[in-house]
mmCIF file of C-alpha atoms and ligand atoms in Angstrom:
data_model
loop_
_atom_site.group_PDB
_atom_site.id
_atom_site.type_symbol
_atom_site.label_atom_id
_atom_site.label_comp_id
_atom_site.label_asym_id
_atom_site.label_seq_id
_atom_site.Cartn_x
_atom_site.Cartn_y
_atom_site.Cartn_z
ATOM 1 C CA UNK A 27 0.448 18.181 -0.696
ATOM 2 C CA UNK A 28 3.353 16.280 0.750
ATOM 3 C CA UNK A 29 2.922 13.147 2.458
ATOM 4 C CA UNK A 30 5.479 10.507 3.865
ATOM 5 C CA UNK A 31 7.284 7.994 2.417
ATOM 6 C CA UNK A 32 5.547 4.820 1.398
ATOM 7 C CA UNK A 33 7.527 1.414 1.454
ATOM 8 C CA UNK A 34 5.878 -0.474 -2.404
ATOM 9 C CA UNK A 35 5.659 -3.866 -3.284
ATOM 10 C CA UNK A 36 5.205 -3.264 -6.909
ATOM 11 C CA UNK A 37 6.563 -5.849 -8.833
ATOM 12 C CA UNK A 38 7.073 -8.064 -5.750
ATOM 13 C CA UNK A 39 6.999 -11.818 -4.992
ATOM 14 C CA UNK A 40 6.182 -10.347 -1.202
ATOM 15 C CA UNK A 41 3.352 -13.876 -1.392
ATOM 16 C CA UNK A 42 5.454 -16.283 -2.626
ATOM 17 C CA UNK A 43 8.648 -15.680 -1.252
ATOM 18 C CA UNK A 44 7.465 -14.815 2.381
ATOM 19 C CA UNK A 45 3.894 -16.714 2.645
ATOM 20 C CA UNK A 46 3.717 -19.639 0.573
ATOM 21 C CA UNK A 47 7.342 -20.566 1.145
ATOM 22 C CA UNK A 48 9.218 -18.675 3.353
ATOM 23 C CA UNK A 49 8.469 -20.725 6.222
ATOM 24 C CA UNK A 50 5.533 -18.905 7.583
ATOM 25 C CA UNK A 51 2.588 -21.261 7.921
ATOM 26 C CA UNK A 52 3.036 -20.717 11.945
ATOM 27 C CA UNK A 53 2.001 -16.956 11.720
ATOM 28 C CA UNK A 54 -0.745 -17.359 8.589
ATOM 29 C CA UNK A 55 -2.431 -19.617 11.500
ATOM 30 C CA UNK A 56 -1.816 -17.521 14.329
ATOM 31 C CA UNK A 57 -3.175 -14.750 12.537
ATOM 32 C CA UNK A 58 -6.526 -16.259 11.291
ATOM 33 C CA UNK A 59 -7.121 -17.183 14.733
ATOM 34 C CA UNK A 60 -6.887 -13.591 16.329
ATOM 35 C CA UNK A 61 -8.942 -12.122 13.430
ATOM 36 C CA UNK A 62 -11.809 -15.037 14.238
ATOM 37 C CA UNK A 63 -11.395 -13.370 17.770
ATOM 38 C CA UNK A 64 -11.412 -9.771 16.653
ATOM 39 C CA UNK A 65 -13.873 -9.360 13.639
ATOM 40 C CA UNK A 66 -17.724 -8.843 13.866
ATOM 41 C CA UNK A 67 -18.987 -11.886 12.357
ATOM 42 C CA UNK A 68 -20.863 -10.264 9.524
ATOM 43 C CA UNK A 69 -21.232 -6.561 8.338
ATOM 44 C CA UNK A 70 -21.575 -4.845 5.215
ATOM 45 C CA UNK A 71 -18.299 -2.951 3.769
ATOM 46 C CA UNK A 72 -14.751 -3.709 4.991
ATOM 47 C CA UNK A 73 -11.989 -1.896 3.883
ATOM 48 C CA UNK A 74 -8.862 -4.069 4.208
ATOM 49 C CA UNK A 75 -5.464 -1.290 3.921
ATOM 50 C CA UNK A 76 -2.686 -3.130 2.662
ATOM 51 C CA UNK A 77 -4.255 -6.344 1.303
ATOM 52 C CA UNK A 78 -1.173 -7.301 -0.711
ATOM 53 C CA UNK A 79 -1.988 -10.050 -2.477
ATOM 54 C CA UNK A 80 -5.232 -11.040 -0.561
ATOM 55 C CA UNK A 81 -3.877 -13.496 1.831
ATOM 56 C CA UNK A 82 -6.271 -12.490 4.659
ATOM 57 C CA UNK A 83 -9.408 -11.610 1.863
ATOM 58 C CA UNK A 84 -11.266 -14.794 2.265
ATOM 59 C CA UNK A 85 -11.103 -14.313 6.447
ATOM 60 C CA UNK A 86 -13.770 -11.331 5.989
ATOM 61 C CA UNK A 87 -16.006 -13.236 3.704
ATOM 62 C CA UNK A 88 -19.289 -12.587 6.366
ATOM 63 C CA UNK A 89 -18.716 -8.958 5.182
ATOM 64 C CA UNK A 90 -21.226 -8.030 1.617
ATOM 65 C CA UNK A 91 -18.247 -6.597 0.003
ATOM 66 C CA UNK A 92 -14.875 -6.308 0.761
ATOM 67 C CA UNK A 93 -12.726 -3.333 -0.319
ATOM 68 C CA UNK A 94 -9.103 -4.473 -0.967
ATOM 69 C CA UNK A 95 -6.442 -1.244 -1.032
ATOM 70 C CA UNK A 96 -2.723 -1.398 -1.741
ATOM 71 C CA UNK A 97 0.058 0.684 -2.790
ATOM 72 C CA UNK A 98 1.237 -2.027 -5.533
ATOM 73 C CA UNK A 99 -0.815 -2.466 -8.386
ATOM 74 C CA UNK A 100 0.974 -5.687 -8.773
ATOM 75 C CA UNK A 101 -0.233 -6.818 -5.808
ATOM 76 C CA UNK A 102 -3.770 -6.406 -6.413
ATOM 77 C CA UNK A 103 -3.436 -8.130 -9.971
ATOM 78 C CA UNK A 104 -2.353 -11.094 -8.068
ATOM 79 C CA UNK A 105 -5.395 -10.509 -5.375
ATOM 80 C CA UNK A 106 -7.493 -10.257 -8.281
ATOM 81 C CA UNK A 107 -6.132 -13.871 -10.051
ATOM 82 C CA UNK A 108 -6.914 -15.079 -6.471
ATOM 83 C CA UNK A 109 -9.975 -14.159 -5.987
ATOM 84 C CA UNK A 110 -11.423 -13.281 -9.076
ATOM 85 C CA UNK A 111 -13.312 -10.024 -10.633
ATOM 86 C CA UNK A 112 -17.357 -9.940 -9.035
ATOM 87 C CA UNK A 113 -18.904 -7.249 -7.567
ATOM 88 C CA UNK A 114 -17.801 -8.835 -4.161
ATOM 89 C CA UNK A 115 -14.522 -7.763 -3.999
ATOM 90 C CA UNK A 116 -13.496 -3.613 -4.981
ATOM 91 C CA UNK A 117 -9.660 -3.336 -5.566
ATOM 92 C CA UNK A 118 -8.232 0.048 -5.140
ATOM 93 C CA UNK A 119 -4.383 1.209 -5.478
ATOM 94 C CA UNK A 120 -3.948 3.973 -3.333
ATOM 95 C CA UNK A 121 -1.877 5.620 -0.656
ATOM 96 C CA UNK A 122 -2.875 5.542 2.963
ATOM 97 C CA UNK A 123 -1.590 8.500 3.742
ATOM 98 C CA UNK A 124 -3.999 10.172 1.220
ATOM 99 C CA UNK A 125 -7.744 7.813 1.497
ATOM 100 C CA UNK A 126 -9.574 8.326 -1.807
ATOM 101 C CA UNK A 127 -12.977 7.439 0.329
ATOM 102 C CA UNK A 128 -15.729 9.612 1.900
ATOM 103 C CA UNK A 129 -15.809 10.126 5.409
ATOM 104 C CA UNK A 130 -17.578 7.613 7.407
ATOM 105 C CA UNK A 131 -18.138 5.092 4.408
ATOM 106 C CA UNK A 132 -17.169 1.786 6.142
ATOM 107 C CA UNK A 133 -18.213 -0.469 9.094
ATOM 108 C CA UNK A 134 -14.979 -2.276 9.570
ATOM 109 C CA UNK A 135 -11.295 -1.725 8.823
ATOM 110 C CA UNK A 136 -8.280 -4.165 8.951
ATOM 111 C CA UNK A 137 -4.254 -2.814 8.677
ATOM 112 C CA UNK A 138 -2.290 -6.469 9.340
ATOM 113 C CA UNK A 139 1.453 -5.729 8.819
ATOM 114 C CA UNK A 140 1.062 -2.481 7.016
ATOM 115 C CA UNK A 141 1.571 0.005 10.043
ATOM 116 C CA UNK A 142 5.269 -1.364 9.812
ATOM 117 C CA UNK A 143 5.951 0.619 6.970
ATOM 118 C CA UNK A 144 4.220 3.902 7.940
ATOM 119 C CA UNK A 145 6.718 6.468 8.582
ATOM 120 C CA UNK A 146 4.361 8.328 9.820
ATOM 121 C CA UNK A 147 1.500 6.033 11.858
ATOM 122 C CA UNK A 148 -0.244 8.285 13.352
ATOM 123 C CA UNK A 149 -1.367 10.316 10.350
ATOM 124 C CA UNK A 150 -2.297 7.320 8.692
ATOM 125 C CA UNK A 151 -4.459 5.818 11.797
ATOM 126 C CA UNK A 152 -6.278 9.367 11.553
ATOM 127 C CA UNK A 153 -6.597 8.621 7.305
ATOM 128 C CA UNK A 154 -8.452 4.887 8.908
ATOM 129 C CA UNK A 155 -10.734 6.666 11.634
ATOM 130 C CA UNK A 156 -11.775 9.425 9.045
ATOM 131 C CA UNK A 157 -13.330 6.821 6.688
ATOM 132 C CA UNK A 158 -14.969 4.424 9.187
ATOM 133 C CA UNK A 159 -18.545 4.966 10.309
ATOM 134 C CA UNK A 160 -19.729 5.387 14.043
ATOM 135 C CA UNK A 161 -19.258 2.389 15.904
ATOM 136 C CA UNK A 162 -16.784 1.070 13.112
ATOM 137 C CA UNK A 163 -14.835 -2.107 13.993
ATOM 138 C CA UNK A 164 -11.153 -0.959 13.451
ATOM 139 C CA UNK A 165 -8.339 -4.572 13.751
ATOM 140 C CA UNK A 166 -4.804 -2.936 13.652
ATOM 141 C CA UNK A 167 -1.651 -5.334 13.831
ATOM 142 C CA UNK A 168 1.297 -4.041 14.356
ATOM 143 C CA UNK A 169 5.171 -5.081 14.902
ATOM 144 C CA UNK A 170 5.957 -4.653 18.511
ATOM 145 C CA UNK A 171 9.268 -2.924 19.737
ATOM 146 C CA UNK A 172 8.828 -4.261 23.148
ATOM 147 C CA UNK A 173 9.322 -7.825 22.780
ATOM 148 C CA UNK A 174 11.199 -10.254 24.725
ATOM 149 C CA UNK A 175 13.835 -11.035 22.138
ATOM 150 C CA UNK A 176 14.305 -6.623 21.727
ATOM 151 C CA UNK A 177 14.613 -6.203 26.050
ATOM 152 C CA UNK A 178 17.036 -9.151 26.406
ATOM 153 C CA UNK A 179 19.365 -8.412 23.319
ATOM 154 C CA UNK A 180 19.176 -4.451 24.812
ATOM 155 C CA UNK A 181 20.146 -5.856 27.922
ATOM 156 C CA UNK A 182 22.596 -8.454 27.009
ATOM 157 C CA UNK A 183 24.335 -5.039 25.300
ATOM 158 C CA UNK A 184 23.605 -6.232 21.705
ATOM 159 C CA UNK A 185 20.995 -3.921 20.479
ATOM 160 C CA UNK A 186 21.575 -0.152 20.394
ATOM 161 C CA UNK A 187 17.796 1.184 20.459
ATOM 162 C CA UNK A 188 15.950 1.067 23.760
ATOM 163 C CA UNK A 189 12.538 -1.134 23.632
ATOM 164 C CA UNK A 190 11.753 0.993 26.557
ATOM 165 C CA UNK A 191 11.040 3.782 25.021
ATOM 166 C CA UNK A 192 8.079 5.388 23.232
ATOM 167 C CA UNK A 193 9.069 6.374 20.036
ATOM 168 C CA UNK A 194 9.346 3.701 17.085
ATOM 169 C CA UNK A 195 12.182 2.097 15.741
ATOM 170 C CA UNK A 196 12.845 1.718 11.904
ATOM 171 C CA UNK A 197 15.302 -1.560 12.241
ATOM 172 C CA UNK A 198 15.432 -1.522 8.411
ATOM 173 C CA UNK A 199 14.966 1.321 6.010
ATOM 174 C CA UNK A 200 10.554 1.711 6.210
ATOM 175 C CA UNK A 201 10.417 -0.971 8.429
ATOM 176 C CA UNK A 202 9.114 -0.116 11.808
ATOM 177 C CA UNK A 203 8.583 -1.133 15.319
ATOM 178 C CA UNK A 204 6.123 0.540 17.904
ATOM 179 C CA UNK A 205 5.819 0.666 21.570
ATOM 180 C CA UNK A 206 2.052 -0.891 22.461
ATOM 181 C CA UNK A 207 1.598 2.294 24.745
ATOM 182 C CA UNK A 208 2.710 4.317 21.861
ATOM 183 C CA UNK A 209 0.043 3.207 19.587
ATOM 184 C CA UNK A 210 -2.406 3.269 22.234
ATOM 185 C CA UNK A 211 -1.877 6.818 23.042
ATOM 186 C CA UNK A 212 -2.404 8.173 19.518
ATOM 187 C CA UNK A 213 -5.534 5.420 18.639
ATOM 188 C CA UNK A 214 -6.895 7.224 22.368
ATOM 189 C CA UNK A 215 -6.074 10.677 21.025
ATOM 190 C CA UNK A 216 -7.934 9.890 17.826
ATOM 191 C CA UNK A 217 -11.286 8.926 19.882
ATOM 192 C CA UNK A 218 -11.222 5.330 19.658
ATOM 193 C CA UNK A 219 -12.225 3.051 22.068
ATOM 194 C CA UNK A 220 -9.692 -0.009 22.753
ATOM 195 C CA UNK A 221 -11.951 -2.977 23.176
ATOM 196 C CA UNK A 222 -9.200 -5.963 22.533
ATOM 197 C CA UNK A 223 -5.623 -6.715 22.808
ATOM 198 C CA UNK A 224 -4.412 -9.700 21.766
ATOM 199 C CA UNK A 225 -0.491 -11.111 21.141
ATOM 200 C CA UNK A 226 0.595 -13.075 18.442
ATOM 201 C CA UNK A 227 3.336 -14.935 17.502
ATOM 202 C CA UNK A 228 5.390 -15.629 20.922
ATOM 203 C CA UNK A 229 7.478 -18.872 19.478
ATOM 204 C CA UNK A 230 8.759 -17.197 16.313
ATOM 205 C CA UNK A 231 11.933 -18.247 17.357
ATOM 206 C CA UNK A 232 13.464 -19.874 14.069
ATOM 207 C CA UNK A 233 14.490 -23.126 16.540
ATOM 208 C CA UNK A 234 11.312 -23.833 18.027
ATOM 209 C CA UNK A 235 9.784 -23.790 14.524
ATOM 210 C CA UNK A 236 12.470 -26.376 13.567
ATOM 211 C CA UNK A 237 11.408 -28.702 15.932
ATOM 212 C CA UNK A 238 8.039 -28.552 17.509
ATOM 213 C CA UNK A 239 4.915 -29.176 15.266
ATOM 214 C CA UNK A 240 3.364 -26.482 13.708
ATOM 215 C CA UNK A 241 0.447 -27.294 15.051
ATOM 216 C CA UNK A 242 1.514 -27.555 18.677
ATOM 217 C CA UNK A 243 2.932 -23.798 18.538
ATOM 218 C CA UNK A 244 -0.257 -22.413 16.906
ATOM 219 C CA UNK A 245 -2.554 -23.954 19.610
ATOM 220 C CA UNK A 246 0.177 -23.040 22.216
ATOM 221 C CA UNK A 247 -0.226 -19.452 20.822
ATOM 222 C CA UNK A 248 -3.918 -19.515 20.242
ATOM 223 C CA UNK A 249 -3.691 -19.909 24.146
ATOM 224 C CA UNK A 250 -1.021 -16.637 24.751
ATOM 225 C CA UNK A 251 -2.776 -14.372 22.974
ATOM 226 C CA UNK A 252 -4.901 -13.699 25.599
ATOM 227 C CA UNK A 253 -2.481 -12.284 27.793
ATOM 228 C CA UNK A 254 -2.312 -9.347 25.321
ATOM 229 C CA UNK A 255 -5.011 -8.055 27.586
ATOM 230 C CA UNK A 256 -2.137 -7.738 30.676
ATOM 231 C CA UNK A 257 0.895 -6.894 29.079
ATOM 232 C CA UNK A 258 2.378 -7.235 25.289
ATOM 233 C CA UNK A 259 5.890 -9.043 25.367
ATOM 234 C CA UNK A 260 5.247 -10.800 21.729
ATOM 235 C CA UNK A 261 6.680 -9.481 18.225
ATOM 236 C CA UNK A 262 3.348 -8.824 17.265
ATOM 237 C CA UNK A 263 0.187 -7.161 19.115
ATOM 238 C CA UNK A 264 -3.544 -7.182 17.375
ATOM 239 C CA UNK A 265 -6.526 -4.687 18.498
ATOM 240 C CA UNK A 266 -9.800 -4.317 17.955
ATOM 241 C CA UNK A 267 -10.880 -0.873 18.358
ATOM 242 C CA UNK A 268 -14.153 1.294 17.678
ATOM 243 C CA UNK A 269 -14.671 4.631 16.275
ATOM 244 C CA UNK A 270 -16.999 6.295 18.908
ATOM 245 C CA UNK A 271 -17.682 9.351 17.182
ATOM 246 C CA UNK A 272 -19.189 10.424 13.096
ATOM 247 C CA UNK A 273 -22.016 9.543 11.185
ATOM 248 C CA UNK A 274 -23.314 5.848 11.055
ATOM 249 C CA UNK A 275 -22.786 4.256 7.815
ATOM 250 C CA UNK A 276 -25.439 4.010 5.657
ATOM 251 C CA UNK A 277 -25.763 0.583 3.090
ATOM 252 C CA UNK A 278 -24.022 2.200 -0.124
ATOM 253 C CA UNK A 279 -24.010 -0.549 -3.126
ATOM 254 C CA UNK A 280 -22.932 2.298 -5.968
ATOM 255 C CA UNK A 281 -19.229 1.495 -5.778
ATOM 256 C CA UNK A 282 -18.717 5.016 -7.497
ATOM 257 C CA UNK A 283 -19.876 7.001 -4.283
ATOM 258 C CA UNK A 284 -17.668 5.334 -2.214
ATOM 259 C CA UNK A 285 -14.687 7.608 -3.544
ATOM 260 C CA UNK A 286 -13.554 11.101 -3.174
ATOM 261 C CA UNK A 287 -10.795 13.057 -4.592
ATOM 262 C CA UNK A 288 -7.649 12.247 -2.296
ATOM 263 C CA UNK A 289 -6.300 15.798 -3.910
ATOM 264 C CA UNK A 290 -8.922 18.393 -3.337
ATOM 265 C CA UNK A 291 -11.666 15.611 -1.172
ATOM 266 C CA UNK A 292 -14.389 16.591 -3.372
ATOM 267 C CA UNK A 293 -17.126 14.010 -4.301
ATOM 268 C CA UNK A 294 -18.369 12.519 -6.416
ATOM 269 C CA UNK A 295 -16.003 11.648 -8.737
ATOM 270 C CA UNK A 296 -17.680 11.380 -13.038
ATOM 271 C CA UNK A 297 -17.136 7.983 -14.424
ATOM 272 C CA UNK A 298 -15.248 8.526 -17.838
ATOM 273 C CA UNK A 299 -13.478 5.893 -19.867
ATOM 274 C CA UNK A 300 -11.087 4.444 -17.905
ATOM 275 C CA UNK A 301 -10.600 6.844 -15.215
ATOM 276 C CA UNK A 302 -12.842 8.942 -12.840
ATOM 277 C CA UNK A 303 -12.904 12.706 -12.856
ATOM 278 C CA UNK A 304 -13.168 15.237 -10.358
ATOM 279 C CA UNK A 305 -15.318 17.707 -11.540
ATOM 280 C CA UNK A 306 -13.583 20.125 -9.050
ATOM 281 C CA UNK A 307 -10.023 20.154 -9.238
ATOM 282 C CA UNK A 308 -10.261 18.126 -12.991
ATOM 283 C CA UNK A 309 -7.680 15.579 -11.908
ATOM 284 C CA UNK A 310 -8.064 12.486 -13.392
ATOM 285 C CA UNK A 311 -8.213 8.988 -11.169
ATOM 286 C CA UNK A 312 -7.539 5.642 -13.190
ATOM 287 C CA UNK A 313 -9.731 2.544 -13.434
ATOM 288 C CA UNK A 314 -8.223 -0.307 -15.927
ATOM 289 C CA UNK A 315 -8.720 -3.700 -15.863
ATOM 290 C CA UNK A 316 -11.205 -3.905 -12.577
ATOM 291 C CA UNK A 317 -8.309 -1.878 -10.244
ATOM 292 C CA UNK A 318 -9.371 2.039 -8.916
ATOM 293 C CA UNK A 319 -5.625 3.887 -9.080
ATOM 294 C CA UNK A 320 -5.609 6.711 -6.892
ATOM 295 C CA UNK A 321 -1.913 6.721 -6.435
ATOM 296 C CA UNK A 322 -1.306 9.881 -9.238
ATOM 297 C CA UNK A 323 -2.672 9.961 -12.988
ATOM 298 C CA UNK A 324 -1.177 12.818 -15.298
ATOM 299 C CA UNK A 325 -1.461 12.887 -18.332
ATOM 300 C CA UNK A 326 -1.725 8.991 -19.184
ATOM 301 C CA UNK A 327 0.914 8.349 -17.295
ATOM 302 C CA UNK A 328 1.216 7.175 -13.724
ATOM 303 C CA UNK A 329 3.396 9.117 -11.616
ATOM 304 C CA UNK A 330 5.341 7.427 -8.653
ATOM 305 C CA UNK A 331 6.122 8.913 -5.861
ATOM 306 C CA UNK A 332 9.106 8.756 -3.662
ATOM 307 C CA UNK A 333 11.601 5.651 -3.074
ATOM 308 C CA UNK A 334 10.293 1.998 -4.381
ATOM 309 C CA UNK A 335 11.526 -0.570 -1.732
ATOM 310 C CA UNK A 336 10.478 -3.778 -2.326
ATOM 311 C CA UNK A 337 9.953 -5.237 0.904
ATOM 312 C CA UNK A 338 10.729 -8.369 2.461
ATOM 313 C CA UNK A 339 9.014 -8.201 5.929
HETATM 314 ZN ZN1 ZN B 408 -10.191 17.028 -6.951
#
């Protein structure tokens, strides 16, 4: 089975170089407030795609257990020295394009800065839907091509690419920028229903962050985002959307049933030392160390896939 292109932090400082000092307290902020917004207030699982090195984990703490998935392995090690190993937190290295979960298993999603990578969105927005229950909270971020900055430099003749225009734009090898309606169109085409659009981040201009408090842009932006429900101008657009169709989940606390063979889909998988089998195809699945790796096991060894870009966005 072929599937895109994944963009891999393994091995990256993505947390310290970007979060903890690249500047970015202005979005952490902006961010936490739209997911306070967005999120149910309590639930049972979440599955967070992309949860790097857990930066948004503790946000979804009214959730029972929290299900933390990420391409890098690396990452998760650091999620788990964050966070630490209880029977709160599941960490699972995996590929989104290829969900090692059964259908309908979760009551909540979140993908925050991960659709920018996908090469191919919409297949893995179908991957999300497939694996949330009925009436499943789904929060997707992602990186808007339409932004004010995009339509004046396009006008202003600096920028090639049209931010009128539906399709995405990858800027930088993996990195990618949507059109709102784009996303809308396949999240509608997937049976979701849209229930909140907010925009974030609408003084990330590297001047303004010079000189005006943090503070005063985050509550200046705490105020914007509500205009996400008229039009979406900002570099980057959050929704809350629900699954309106499937089974509803039903309260599953054996970790082991929450996973499927992402070759063959076949569940459940036999618990053997240090991996998981699938009694159908007889691939083996890894588990080491308190991490699920569902990214390719043969033979012992861990097989990569495709180009490793360590990213910087
Ligand atoms: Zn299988």
């Amino acid at each position: 089975m072929t599937t895109p292109p994944v963009c891999d932090y393994e091995g990256s400082d993505y947390q310290t170089s970007f979060w903890d000092k690249g500047g970015r307290e202005y979005e952490d902020r902006t961010e936490a407030i739209a997911l306070k917004r967005l999120l149910p207030k309590s639930g049972h699982l979440l599955l967070e795609l992309g949860a790097g090195a857990g930066r948004n984990t503790p946000r979804y703490l009214g959730f029972d257990r929290i299900v933390l998935l990420d391409y890098s392995r690396t990452q998760l090690e650091q999620a788990q020295q964050r966070l630490g190993k209880s029977d709160k937190y599941v960490y699972v290295a995996a590929d989104v394009y290829r969900l090692p979960f059964v259908d309908g298993l979760f009551d909540a999603a979140t993908m925050i800065r991960i659709l920018h990578h996908m090469a191919d969105a919409r297949k893995a927005l179908d991957q999300v839907k497939n694996v949330l229950g009925l009436d499943g909270v789904f929060i997707l971020e992602f990186a808007n091509k339409l932004h004010l900055k995009a339509i004046f430099r396009y006008l202003l003749g600096r920028q090639k690419w049209s931010p009128f225009t539906l399709e995405p734009v990858e800027f930088v090898k993996l990195n990618f920028d949507f059109h709102p309606k784009a996303v809308k169109n396949w999240l509608k085409d997937l049976g979701f229903k849209i229930e909140k659009t907010l925009t974030l981040s609408h003084f990330r201009i590297g001047l303004l962050k010079r000189l005006v408090p943090t503070g005063v842009l985050v509550f200046l932006d705490s105020l914007s985002q509500w205009t996400g429900a008229f039009w979406q101008l900002s570099p980057s657009v959050f929704m809350k959307v629900v699954r309106r169709d499937g089974i509803r989940p039903h309260k599953q606390d054996n970790i082991l049933l929450y996973f499927k063979c992402p070759d063959c889909g076949h569940s459940p998988l036999i618990e053997k030392e240090n991996c998981l089998e699938c009694s159908n195809c007889q691939k083996k699945w890894g588990f080491k160390d308190g991490i699920f790796d569902f990214r390719g096991f043969k033979d012992g060894i861990f097989d990569f896939r495709e180009p490793v870009i360590n990213g910087s966005s």
